[in-house]
Short mmCIF file of C-alpha atoms in Angstrom, two decimals:
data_model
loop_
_atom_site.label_atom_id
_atom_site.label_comp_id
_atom_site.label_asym_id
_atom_site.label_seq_id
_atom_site.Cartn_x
_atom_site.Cartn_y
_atom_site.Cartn_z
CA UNK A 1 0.00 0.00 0.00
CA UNK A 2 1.00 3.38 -0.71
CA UNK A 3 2.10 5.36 2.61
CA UNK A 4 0.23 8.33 1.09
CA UNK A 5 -3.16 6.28 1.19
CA UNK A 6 -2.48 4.47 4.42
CA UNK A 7 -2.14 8.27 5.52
CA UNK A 8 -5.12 8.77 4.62
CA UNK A 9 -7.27 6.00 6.08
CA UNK A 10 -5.36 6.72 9.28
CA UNK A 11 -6.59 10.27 9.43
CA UNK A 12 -9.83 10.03 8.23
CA UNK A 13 -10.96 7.82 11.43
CA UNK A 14 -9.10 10.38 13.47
CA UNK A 15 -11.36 13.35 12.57
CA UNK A 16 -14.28 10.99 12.36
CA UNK A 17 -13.54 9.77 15.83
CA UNK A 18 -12.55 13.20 17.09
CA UNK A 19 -15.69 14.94 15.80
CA UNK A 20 -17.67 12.58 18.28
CA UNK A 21 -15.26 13.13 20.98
CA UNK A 22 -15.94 16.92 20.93
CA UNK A 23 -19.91 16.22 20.60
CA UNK A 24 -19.16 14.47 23.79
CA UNK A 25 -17.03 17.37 25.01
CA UNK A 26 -20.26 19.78 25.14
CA UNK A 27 -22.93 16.57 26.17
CA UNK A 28 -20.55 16.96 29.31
CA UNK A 29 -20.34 20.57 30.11
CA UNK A 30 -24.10 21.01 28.39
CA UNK A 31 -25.33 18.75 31.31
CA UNK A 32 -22.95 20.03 34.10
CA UNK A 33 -24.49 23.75 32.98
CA UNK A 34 -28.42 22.14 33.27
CA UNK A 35 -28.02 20.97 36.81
CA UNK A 36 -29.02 22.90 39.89
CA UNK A 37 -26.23 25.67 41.00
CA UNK A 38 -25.77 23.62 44.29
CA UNK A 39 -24.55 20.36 42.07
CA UNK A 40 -22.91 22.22 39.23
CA UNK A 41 -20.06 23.60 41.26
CA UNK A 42 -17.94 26.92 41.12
CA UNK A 43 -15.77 26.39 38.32
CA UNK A 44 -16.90 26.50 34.46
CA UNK A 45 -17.81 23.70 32.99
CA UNK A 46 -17.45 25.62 29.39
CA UNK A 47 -14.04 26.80 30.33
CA UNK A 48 -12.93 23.00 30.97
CA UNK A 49 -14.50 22.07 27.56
CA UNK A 50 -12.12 23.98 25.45
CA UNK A 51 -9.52 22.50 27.56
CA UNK A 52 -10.00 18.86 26.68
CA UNK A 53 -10.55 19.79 23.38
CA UNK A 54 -6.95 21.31 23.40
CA UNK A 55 -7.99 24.78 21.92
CA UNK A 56 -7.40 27.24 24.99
CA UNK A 57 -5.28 30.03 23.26
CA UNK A 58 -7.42 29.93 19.63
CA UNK A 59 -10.79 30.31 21.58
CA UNK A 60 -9.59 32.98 23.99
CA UNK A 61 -7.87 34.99 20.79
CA UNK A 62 -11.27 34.97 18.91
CA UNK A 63 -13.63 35.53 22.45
CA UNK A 64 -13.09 37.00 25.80
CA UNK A 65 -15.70 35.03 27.92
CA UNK A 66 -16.25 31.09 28.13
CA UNK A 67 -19.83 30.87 28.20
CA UNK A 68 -21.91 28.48 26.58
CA UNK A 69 -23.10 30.30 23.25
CA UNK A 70 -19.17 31.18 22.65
CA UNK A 71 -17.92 27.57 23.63
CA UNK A 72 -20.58 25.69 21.23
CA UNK A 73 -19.95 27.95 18.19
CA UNK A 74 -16.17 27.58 18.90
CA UNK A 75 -15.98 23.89 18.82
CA UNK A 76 -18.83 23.05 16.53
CA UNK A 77 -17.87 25.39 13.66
CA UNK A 78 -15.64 28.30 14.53
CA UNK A 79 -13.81 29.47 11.56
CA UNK A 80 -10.53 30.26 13.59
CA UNK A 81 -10.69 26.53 15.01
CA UNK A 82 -8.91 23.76 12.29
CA UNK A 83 -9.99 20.94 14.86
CA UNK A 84 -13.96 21.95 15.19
CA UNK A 85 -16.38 19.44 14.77
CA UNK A 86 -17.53 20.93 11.21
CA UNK A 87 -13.60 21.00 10.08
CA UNK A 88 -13.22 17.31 11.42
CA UNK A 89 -16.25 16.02 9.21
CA UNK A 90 -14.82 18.30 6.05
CA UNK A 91 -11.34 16.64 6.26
CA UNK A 92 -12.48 13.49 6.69
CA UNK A 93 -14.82 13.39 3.84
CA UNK A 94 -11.82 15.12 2.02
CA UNK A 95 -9.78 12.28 3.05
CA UNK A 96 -12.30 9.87 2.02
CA UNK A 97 -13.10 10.93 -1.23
CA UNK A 98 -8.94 10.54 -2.07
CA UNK A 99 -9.29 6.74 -0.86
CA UNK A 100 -12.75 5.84 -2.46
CA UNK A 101 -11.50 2.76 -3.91
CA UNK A 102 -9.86 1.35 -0.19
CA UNK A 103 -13.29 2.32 1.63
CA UNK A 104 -16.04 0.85 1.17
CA UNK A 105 -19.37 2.79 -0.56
CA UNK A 106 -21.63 2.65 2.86
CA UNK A 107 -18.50 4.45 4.39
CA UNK A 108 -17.89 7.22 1.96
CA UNK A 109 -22.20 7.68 1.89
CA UNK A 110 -22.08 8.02 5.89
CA UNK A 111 -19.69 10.49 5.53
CA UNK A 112 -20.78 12.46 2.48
CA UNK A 113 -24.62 12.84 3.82
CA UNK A 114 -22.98 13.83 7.03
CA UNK A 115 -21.02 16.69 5.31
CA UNK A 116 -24.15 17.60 3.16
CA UNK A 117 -26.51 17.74 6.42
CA UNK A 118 -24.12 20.12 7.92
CA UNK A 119 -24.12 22.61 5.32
CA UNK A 120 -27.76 23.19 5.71
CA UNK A 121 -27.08 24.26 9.55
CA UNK A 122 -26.70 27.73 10.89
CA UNK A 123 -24.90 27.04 14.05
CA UNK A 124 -25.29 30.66 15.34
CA UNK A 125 -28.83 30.49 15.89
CA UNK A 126 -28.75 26.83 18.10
CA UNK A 127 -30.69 26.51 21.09
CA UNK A 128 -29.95 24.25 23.51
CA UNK A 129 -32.39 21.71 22.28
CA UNK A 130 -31.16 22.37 18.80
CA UNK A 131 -27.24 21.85 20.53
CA UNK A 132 -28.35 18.21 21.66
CA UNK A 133 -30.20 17.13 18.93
CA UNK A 134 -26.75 18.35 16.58
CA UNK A 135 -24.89 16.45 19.50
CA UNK A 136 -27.27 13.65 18.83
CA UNK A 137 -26.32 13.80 15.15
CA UNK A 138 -22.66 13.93 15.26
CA UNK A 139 -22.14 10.53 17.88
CA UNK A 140 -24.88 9.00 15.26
CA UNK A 141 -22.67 9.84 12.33
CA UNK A 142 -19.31 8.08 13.83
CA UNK A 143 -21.32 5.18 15.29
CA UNK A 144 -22.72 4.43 11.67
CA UNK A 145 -19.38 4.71 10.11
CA UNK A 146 -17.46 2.63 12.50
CA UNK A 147 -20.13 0.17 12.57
CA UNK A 148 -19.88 0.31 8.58
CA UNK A 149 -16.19 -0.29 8.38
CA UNK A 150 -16.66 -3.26 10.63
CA UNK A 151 -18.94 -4.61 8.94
CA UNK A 152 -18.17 -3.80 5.12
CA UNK A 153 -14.16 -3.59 5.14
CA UNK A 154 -11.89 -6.22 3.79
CA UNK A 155 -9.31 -7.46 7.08
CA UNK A 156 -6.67 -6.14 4.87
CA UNK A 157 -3.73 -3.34 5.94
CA UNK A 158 -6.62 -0.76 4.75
CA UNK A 159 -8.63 -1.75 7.68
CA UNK A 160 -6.03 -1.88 9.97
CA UNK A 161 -4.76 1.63 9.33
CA UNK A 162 -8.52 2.82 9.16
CA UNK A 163 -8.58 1.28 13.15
CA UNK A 164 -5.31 2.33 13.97
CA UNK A 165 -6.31 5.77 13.64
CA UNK A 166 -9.69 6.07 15.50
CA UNK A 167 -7.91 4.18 18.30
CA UNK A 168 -4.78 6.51 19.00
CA UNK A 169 -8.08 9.08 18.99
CA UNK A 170 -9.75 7.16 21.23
CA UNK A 171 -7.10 6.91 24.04
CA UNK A 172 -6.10 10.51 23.95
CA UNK A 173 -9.71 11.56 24.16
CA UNK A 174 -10.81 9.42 26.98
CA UNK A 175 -7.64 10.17 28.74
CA UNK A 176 -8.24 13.83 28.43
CA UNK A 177 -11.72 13.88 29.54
CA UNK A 178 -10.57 12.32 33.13
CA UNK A 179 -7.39 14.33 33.41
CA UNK A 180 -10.16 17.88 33.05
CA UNK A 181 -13.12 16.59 34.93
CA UNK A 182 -10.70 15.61 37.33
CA UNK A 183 -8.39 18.68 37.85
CA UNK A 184 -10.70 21.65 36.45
CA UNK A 185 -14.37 20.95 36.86
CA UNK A 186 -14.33 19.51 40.55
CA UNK A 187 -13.34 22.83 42.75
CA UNK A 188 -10.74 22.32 45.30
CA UNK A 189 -12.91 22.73 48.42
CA UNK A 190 -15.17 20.22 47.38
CA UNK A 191 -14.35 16.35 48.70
CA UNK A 192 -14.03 13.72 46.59
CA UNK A 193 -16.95 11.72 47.09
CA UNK A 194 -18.93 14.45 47.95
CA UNK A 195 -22.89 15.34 46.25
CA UNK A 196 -21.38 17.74 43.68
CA UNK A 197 -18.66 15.00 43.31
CA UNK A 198 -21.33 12.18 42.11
CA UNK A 199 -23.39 14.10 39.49
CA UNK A 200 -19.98 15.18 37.40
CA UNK A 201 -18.94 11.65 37.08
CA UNK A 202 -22.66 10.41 36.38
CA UNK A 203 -22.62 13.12 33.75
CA UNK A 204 -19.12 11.98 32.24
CA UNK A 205 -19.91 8.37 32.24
CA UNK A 206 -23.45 9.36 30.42
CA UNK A 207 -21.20 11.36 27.88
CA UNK A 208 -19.54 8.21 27.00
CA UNK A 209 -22.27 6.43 27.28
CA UNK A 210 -20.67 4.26 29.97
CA UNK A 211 -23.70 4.67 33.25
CA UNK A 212 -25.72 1.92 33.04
CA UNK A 213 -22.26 -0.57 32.45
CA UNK A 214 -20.10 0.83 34.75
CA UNK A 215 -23.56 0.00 37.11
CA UNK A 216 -23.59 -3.57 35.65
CA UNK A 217 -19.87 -4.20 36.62
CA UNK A 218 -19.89 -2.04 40.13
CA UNK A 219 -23.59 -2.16 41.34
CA UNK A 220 -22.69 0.44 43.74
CA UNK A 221 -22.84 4.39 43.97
CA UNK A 222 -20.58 6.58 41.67
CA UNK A 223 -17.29 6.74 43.27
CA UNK A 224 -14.32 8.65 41.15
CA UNK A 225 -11.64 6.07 42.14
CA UNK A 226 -13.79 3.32 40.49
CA UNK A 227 -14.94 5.53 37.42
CA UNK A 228 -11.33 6.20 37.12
CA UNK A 229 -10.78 2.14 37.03
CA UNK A 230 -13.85 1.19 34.90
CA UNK A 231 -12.39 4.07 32.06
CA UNK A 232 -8.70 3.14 32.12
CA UNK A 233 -8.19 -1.08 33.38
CA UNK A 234 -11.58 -2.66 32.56
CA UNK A 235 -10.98 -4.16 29.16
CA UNK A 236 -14.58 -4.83 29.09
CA UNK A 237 -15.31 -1.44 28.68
CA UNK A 238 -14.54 -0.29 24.60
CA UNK A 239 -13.48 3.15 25.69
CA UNK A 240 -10.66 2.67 28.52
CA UNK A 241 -7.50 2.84 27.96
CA UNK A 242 -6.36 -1.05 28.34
CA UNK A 243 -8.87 -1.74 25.76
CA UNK A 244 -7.67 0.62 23.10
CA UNK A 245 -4.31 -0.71 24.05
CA UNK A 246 -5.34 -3.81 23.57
CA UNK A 247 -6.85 -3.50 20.24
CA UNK A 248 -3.81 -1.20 19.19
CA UNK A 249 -1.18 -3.83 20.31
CA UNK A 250 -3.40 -6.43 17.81
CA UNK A 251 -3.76 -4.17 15.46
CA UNK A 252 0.16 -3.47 14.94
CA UNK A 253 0.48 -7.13 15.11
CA UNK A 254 -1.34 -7.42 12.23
CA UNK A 255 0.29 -4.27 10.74
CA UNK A 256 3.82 -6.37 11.19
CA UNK A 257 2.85 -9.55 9.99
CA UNK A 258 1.62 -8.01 6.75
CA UNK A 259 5.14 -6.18 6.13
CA UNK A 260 7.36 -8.89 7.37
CA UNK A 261 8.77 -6.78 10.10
CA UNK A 262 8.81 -5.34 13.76
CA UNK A 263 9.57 -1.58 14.55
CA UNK A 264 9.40 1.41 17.46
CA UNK A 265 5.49 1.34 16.93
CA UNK A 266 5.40 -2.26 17.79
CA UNK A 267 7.71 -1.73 20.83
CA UNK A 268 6.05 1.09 22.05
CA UNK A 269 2.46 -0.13 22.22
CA UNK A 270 3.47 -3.08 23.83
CA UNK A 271 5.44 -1.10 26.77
CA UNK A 272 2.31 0.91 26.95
CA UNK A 273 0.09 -2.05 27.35
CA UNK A 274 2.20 -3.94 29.60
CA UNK A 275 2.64 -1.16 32.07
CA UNK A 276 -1.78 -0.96 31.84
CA UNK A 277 -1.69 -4.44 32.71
CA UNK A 278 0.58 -4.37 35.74
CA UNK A 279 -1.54 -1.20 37.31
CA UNK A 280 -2.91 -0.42 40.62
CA UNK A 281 -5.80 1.59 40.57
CA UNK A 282 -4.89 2.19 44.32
CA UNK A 283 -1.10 2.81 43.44
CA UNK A 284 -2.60 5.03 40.65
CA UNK A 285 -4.60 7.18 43.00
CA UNK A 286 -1.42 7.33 46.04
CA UNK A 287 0.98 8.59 43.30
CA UNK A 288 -1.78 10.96 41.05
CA UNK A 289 -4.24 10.13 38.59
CA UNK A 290 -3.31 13.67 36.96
CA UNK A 291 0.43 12.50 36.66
CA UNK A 292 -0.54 8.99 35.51
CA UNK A 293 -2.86 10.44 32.80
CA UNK A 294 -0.21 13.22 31.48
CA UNK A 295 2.38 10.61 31.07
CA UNK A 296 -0.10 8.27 29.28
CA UNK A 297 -0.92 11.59 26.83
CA UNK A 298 2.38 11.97 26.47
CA UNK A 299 3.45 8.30 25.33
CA UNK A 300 0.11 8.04 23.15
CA UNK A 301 1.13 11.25 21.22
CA UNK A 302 4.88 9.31 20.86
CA UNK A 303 3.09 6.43 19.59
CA UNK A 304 1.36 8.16 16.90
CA UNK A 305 4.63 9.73 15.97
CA UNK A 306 6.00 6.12 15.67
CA UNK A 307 3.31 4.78 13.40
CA UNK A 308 3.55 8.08 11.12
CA UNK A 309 7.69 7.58 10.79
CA UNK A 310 7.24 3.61 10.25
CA UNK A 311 4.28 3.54 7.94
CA UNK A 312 2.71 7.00 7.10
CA UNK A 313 5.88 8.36 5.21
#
């Protein structure tokens, strides 16, 4: 395979998979901002959004004030923001259309309709119920076409590349959205634990869509130590990080019995995964979740830079 189409499939379930990490980005704060001022805390919830979605300095250069109109149009369309959710869907169609003949035709009409039904919005004028039926929308769209590519893709290197991507995504997003709720949306004087505590993790697990399993596997009351442990060590759960690890350590397998050869990507994911394996969650917690979860950031971005160097170039 050409690097410049494996390049291509790679990115392409990046955006897709970021564009529904940044829907889930405002489910979070749009729910934290609904509750009752005695549950929904000091701090702002629409400040912490821009900072999981890694856009502090563009947002603050085009708006002085984090509130909730500024926040949405930001990261749903604004035109000074390259990683907005209306950006994400253009490049990956773009990306799409300049590997029709490695995707499959459901994929490229998922995203195409997507891209079509997006034109015909006018994001300055969204109300909240207009935000969460877009919201809606946008999870919909990268359900579909994941679903599709699991479905309709040959389990050839153009599938692998096409998971590879939306799994690197995966990681860093999940690990971002714990590292924020974590250090910027719970306000120091509050205790862990605590009432105000309980509905920001309900409302993060129902942004993943995680409640109802992490009640299946706990069967206990919200507790952030255990959220923390369902979203990064319970393989069972598709969104933690030992899962994508899992997949991505497969995945590269695959990747290096199809080209004959081992590299840094393979090495990498595996030290990665190994040191997931061997965790603590009460070792985790005794020597900081924030520290744990910066260091896993960083060695997931080094990753990616491995795979691009190996394969993508």
């Amino acid at each position: 395979m050409l690097a410049r189409t494996a390049d291509n499939l790679f990115w392409l379930s990046r955006y897709v998979e970021r564009a529904e990490s940044l829907a889930r980005i405002l489910d979070v704060a749009l729910r934290l901002a609904t509750l009752p001022s005695a549950y929904a805390g000091t701090s702002n919830e629409w400040e912490s959004a821009i900072d999981i979605a890694v856009c502090r300095d563009a947002f603050f250069q085009a708006h002085d004030v984090a509130n909730q109109a500024n926040v949405t149009q930001f990261i749903i369309a604004g035109e000074n923001n390259p990683s907005s959710i209306r950006a994400c869907i253009e490049t990956a169609r773009h990306n799409a259309r300049a590997v029709r003949t490695a995707i499959t035709t459901e994929m490229w009409e998922i995203l195409n309709d997507a891209w079509n039904e997006m034109q015909k919005l006018k994001f300055g004028t969204f109300s909240s119920k207009d935000l969460t039926k877009f919201l809606s929308f946008v999870k919909e769209v990268s359900l579909r076409f994941d679903g599709a590519a699991y479905r309709t893709m040959l389990r050839t290197d153009h599938f692998w590349f096409q998971r590879l991507g939306m799994l690197i995504e995966r990681a860093d997003n999940t690990a971002r959205l714990l590292d924020v709720k974590y250090h910027v949306v719970l306000p120091d004087a509050e205790p862990v634990g605590g009432g105000l505590d309980y509905f920001q993790w309900s409302a993060l697990l129902r942004a993943v869509s995680a409640l109802n399993s992490y009640h299946l596997i706990y069967r206990g009351g919200i507790k952030p130590w255990l959220v923390a442990d369902f979203l990064i060590l319970k393989p069972e759960q598709p969104r933690a990080l030992i899962s994508s690890y899992e997949n991505l350590n497969r995945v590269l397998d695959h990747l290096a019995e199809r080209y004959g050869r081992q590299g840094p990507s393979q090495r990498l994911v595996r030290q990665t995964y190994a040191g997931l394996q061997n965790l603590d969650i009460d070792r985790l917690f005794q020597t900081g979740l924030h520290e744990f979860l910066a260091q896993f950031i960083e060695d997931n971005n080094r990753l990616g830079l491995a795979i691009n160097e190996q394969y993508l170039q």
